[in-house]
Amino acid sequence: MIRDAFLESADVAATLLRAPEVSEQWSGPSALTGYSCGGVARHLANQITYTVTYLAAPPGDAAIPVLDHFTGNDWLTSGPDSADNVDIRNRSEQAAAATTAGELADHVDAAITELRTAVPAQPAGRVIDLGEWGLTVDDFLLTRVMELVVHADDLAVSLGLPTPPMPAAATEATIELLGRIAAWRHGPLNVIRALSRRERAPGSISAL
């Protein structure tokens, strides 16, 4: 199911990246501090184009749980001005400066063509090597689905467009994953209260 959700979410993102507003507002500020609209578009596209690279690489040896993938990353809790997050932002901005909206959309379309064959062909136990650790291929695709859902919203809002609806399976998987991360960050009780009791809800249960 997550494989179909990834491919369908990638198609939605690709359509958004073809919107004329992407080119028109490429160098303008986005809804994310420090990002241009082009930088957000590039970061969204990375979730698709980099997946081609990871699937084509040699498999890893061992996988960790998907929650550990997030809790083991300093960027998750270090704030937008941390070195890790500034580096992510700078790399997206530099990559955006080296291309155009049209070229990026073409690159994404070509990547999706490859992924329509590569994703279904992955063995169930395949481990994606991420350097310091690995994820099973389906957990890796889950992380990409979450990124696609979140950053498609970021880009649409930045461009003043309605956020395109994502497949139900993608949004459900994203809500579940973000809920698990939020419970790790803020405690399960705070998440339960935020979802059920406005009078006792904490100020934030943001997962990211």
CSV table of C-alpha atoms in Angstrom, one decimal:
chain,number,residue,atom,x,y,z
A,1,MET,CA,0.0,0.0,0.0
A,2,ILE,CA,2.8,2.5,0.8
A,3,ARG,CA,4.4,1.9,-2.5
A,4,ASP,CA,1.2,2.9,-4.4
A,5,ALA,CA,0.8,5.8,-2.0
A,6,PHE,CA,4.3,7.0,-2.8
A,7,LEU,CA,3.8,6.8,-6.6
A,8,GLU,CA,0.4,8.5,-6.4
A,9,SER,CA,1.8,11.3,-4.1
A,10,ALA,CA,4.7,11.8,-6.5
A,11,ASP,CA,2.3,12.3,-9.3
A,12,VAL,CA,0.4,15.0,-7.3
A,13,ALA,CA,3.7,16.7,-6.5
A,14,ALA,CA,4.7,16.6,-10.2
A,15,THR,CA,1.5,18.3,-11.2
A,16,LEU,CA,2.0,21.0,-8.6
A,17,LEU,CA,5.6,21.6,-9.8
A,18,ARG,CA,4.1,22.2,-13.3
A,19,ALA,CA,1.9,25.1,-12.1
A,20,PRO,CA,2.9,28.4,-13.8
A,21,GLU,CA,3.1,30.0,-10.4
A,22,VAL,CA,6.2,28.0,-9.6
A,23,SER,CA,8.2,29.7,-12.4
A,24,GLU,CA,6.6,33.1,-11.8
A,25,GLN,CA,7.5,33.1,-8.1
A,26,TRP,CA,10.7,31.0,-8.2
A,27,SER,CA,12.9,33.6,-6.6
A,28,GLY,CA,10.3,35.0,-4.3
A,29,PRO,CA,9.9,34.3,-0.6
A,30,SER,CA,8.1,31.2,0.5
A,31,ALA,CA,5.9,30.4,3.5
A,32,LEU,CA,9.0,28.8,5.1
A,33,THR,CA,11.6,31.1,6.7
A,34,GLY,CA,14.8,31.3,4.7
A,35,TYR,CA,13.4,29.4,1.7
A,36,SER,CA,12.5,30.9,-1.6
A,37,CYS,CA,9.6,29.3,-3.5
A,38,GLY,CA,12.2,27.7,-5.8
A,39,GLY,CA,14.0,26.3,-2.7
A,40,VAL,CA,10.8,24.7,-1.5
A,41,ALA,CA,10.1,23.3,-4.9
A,42,ARG,CA,13.5,21.8,-5.1
A,43,HIS,CA,13.1,20.3,-1.7
A,44,LEU,CA,9.8,18.8,-2.7
A,45,ALA,CA,11.3,17.4,-5.9
A,46,ASN,CA,14.2,15.9,-4.0
A,47,GLN,CA,11.8,13.4,-2.3
A,48,ILE,CA,11.2,11.9,-5.8
A,49,THR,CA,14.5,12.4,-7.6
A,50,TYR,CA,16.7,11.2,-4.6
A,51,THR,CA,14.5,8.1,-4.3
A,52,VAL,CA,15.8,7.0,-7.8
A,53,THR,CA,19.3,7.3,-6.5
A,54,TYR,CA,18.7,5.4,-3.3
A,55,LEU,CA,16.9,2.6,-5.0
A,56,ALA,CA,19.7,2.2,-7.6
A,57,ALA,CA,22.4,2.0,-4.9
A,58,PRO,CA,23.6,-1.2,-3.3
A,59,PRO,CA,21.4,-2.4,-0.5
A,60,GLY,CA,22.3,-1.8,3.1
A,61,ASP,CA,23.0,-4.6,5.7
A,62,ALA,CA,20.5,-3.8,8.5
A,63,ALA,CA,17.5,-1.6,9.1
A,64,ILE,CA,16.4,0.4,12.1
A,65,PRO,CA,12.7,1.2,13.1
A,66,VAL,CA,11.3,4.1,11.2
A,67,LEU,CA,10.7,6.1,14.4
A,68,ASP,CA,14.4,5.8,15.3
A,69,HIS,CA,15.3,7.3,11.9
A,70,PHE,CA,13.7,10.5,13.1
A,71,THR,CA,14.6,10.5,16.8
A,72,GLY,CA,18.2,9.8,15.9
A,73,ASN,CA,18.4,13.0,13.8
A,74,ASP,CA,19.4,16.2,15.5
A,75,TRP,CA,17.6,18.3,13.0
A,76,LEU,CA,14.2,17.1,14.3
A,77,THR,CA,14.5,19.0,17.6
A,78,SER,CA,17.3,21.5,17.0
A,79,GLY,CA,15.2,24.3,15.5
A,80,PRO,CA,15.3,26.0,12.1
A,81,ASP,CA,18.5,27.9,12.8
A,82,SER,CA,20.6,24.9,13.8
A,83,ALA,CA,23.5,24.0,11.6
A,84,ASP,CA,21.8,20.9,10.3
A,85,ASN,CA,18.6,22.7,9.2
A,86,VAL,CA,20.6,25.7,7.8
A,87,ASP,CA,22.6,23.1,5.7
A,88,ILE,CA,19.4,21.5,4.4
A,89,ARG,CA,18.0,24.9,3.5
A,90,ASN,CA,21.2,26.1,1.8
A,91,ARG,CA,21.5,22.9,-0.2
A,92,SER,CA,17.9,23.4,-1.5
A,93,GLU,CA,18.5,27.0,-2.3
A,94,GLN,CA,21.8,26.3,-4.1
A,95,ALA,CA,20.2,23.6,-6.2
A,96,ALA,CA,17.3,25.8,-7.0
A,97,ALA,CA,19.6,28.6,-8.2
A,98,ALA,CA,21.3,26.1,-10.6
A,99,THR,CA,18.1,25.1,-12.4
A,100,THR,CA,14.7,26.5,-13.6
A,101,ALA,CA,11.2,25.5,-12.8
A,102,GLY,CA,10.8,23.8,-16.2
A,103,GLU,CA,14.0,21.9,-15.9
A,104,LEU,CA,13.1,20.7,-12.4
A,105,ALA,CA,9.6,19.5,-13.5
A,106,ASP,CA,11.2,17.6,-16.4
A,107,HIS,CA,13.6,16.0,-14.0
A,108,VAL,CA,10.8,14.9,-11.7
A,109,ASP,CA,8.7,13.5,-14.6
A,110,ALA,CA,11.7,11.4,-15.7
A,111,ALA,CA,12.3,10.2,-12.2
A,112,ILE,CA,8.7,9.1,-11.8
A,113,THR,CA,8.9,7.2,-15.1
A,114,GLU,CA,11.8,5.2,-13.6
A,115,LEU,CA,10.1,4.8,-10.2
A,116,ARG,CA,7.0,3.3,-11.7
A,117,THR,CA,9.1,0.3,-12.6
A,118,ALA,CA,11.7,0.4,-9.8
A,119,VAL,CA,9.3,0.7,-6.8
A,120,PRO,CA,7.1,-2.3,-7.4
A,121,ALA,CA,10.2,-4.4,-8.2
A,122,GLN,CA,11.8,-3.9,-4.8
A,123,PRO,CA,12.1,-7.1,-2.7
A,124,ALA,CA,10.2,-6.9,0.6
A,125,GLY,CA,13.3,-7.2,2.7
A,126,ARG,CA,15.4,-4.7,0.8
A,127,VAL,CA,17.3,-2.3,3.0
A,128,ILE,CA,17.9,1.3,1.8
A,129,ASP,CA,21.4,2.4,2.9
A,130,LEU,CA,21.2,5.9,4.4
A,131,GLY,CA,24.8,6.0,5.6
A,132,GLU,CA,24.8,5.8,9.4
A,133,TRP,CA,21.8,3.4,9.3
A,134,GLY,CA,19.3,1.8,6.9
A,135,LEU,CA,15.6,1.5,6.5
A,136,THR,CA,13.5,-1.2,4.9
A,137,VAL,CA,12.3,0.0,1.5
A,138,ASP,CA,8.8,0.4,2.6
A,139,ASP,CA,9.8,2.4,5.7
A,140,PHE,CA,12.0,4.6,3.5
A,141,LEU,CA,9.0,5.2,1.1
A,142,LEU,CA,6.9,6.0,4.1
A,143,THR,CA,9.3,8.8,5.0
A,144,ARG,CA,9.2,10.1,1.5
A,145,VAL,CA,5.4,10.0,1.5
A,146,MET,CA,5.4,12.1,4.7
A,147,GLU,CA,7.8,14.6,3.1
A,148,LEU,CA,5.7,14.8,-0.1
A,149,VAL,CA,2.5,15.5,1.8
A,150,VAL,CA,4.1,18.1,4.1
A,151,HIS,CA,6.1,19.9,1.4
A,152,ALA,CA,3.4,19.9,-1.2
A,153,ASP,CA,1.3,21.9,1.3
A,154,ASP,CA,4.3,24.2,1.9
A,155,LEU,CA,4.7,24.9,-1.8
A,156,ALA,CA,1.1,25.4,-2.5
A,157,VAL,CA,0.7,27.9,0.4
A,158,SER,CA,3.8,29.7,-0.7
A,159,LEU,CA,2.4,30.1,-4.2
A,160,GLY,CA,-1.1,31.2,-3.0
A,161,LEU,CA,-2.6,28.0,-4.5
A,162,PRO,CA,-5.0,25.5,-2.9
A,163,THR,CA,-3.2,22.6,-1.5
A,164,PRO,CA,-3.7,19.6,-3.8
A,165,PRO,CA,-5.4,16.7,-2.3
A,166,MET,CA,-3.1,13.7,-1.7
A,167,PRO,CA,-4.2,10.1,-1.8
A,168,ALA,CA,-6.1,8.9,1.3
A,169,ALA,CA,-3.5,6.3,2.0
A,170,ALA,CA,-0.7,8.9,1.9
A,171,THR,CA,-2.5,11.3,4.3
A,172,GLU,CA,-3.4,8.5,6.7
A,173,ALA,CA,0.2,7.2,6.7
A,174,THR,CA,1.5,10.7,7.3
A,175,ILE,CA,-0.9,11.4,10.1
A,176,GLU,CA,0.1,8.2,11.8
A,177,LEU,CA,3.8,8.8,11.4
A,178,LEU,CA,3.6,12.4,12.6
A,179,GLY,CA,1.5,11.3,15.5
A,180,ARG,CA,4.2,8.8,16.6
A,181,ILE,CA,6.9,11.5,16.3
A,182,ALA,CA,4.7,14.0,18.2
A,183,ALA,CA,4.2,11.5,21.0
A,184,TRP,CA,7.9,10.9,21.2
A,185,ARG,CA,8.6,14.7,21.4
A,186,HIS,CA,5.8,15.8,23.7
A,187,GLY,CA,4.6,12.7,25.4
A,188,PRO,CA,1.5,10.6,24.6
A,189,LEU,CA,-0.7,12.3,27.1
A,190,ASN,CA,-0.1,15.7,25.5
A,191,VAL,CA,-1.0,14.4,22.1
A,192,ILE,CA,-4.2,12.7,23.4
A,193,ARG,CA,-5.2,16.0,25.2
A,194,ALA,CA,-4.5,18.0,22.1
A,195,LEU,CA,-6.8,15.8,20.0
A,196,SER,CA,-9.5,15.4,22.6
A,197,ARG,CA,-9.6,18.1,25.2
A,198,ARG,CA,-9.2,21.8,24.1
A,199,GLU,CA,-9.2,22.9,27.8
A,200,ARG,CA,-6.1,20.9,28.6
A,201,ALA,CA,-4.4,20.9,25.2
A,202,PRO,CA,-0.7,22.0,25.2
A,203,GLY,CA,0.4,25.0,23.1
A,204,SER,CA,1.9,22.7,20.5
A,205,ILE,CA,2.3,19.1,19.6
A,206,SER,CA,4.2,19.7,16.4
A,207,ALA,CA,6.1,16.7,15.3
A,208,LEU,CA,8.6,18.5,13.2
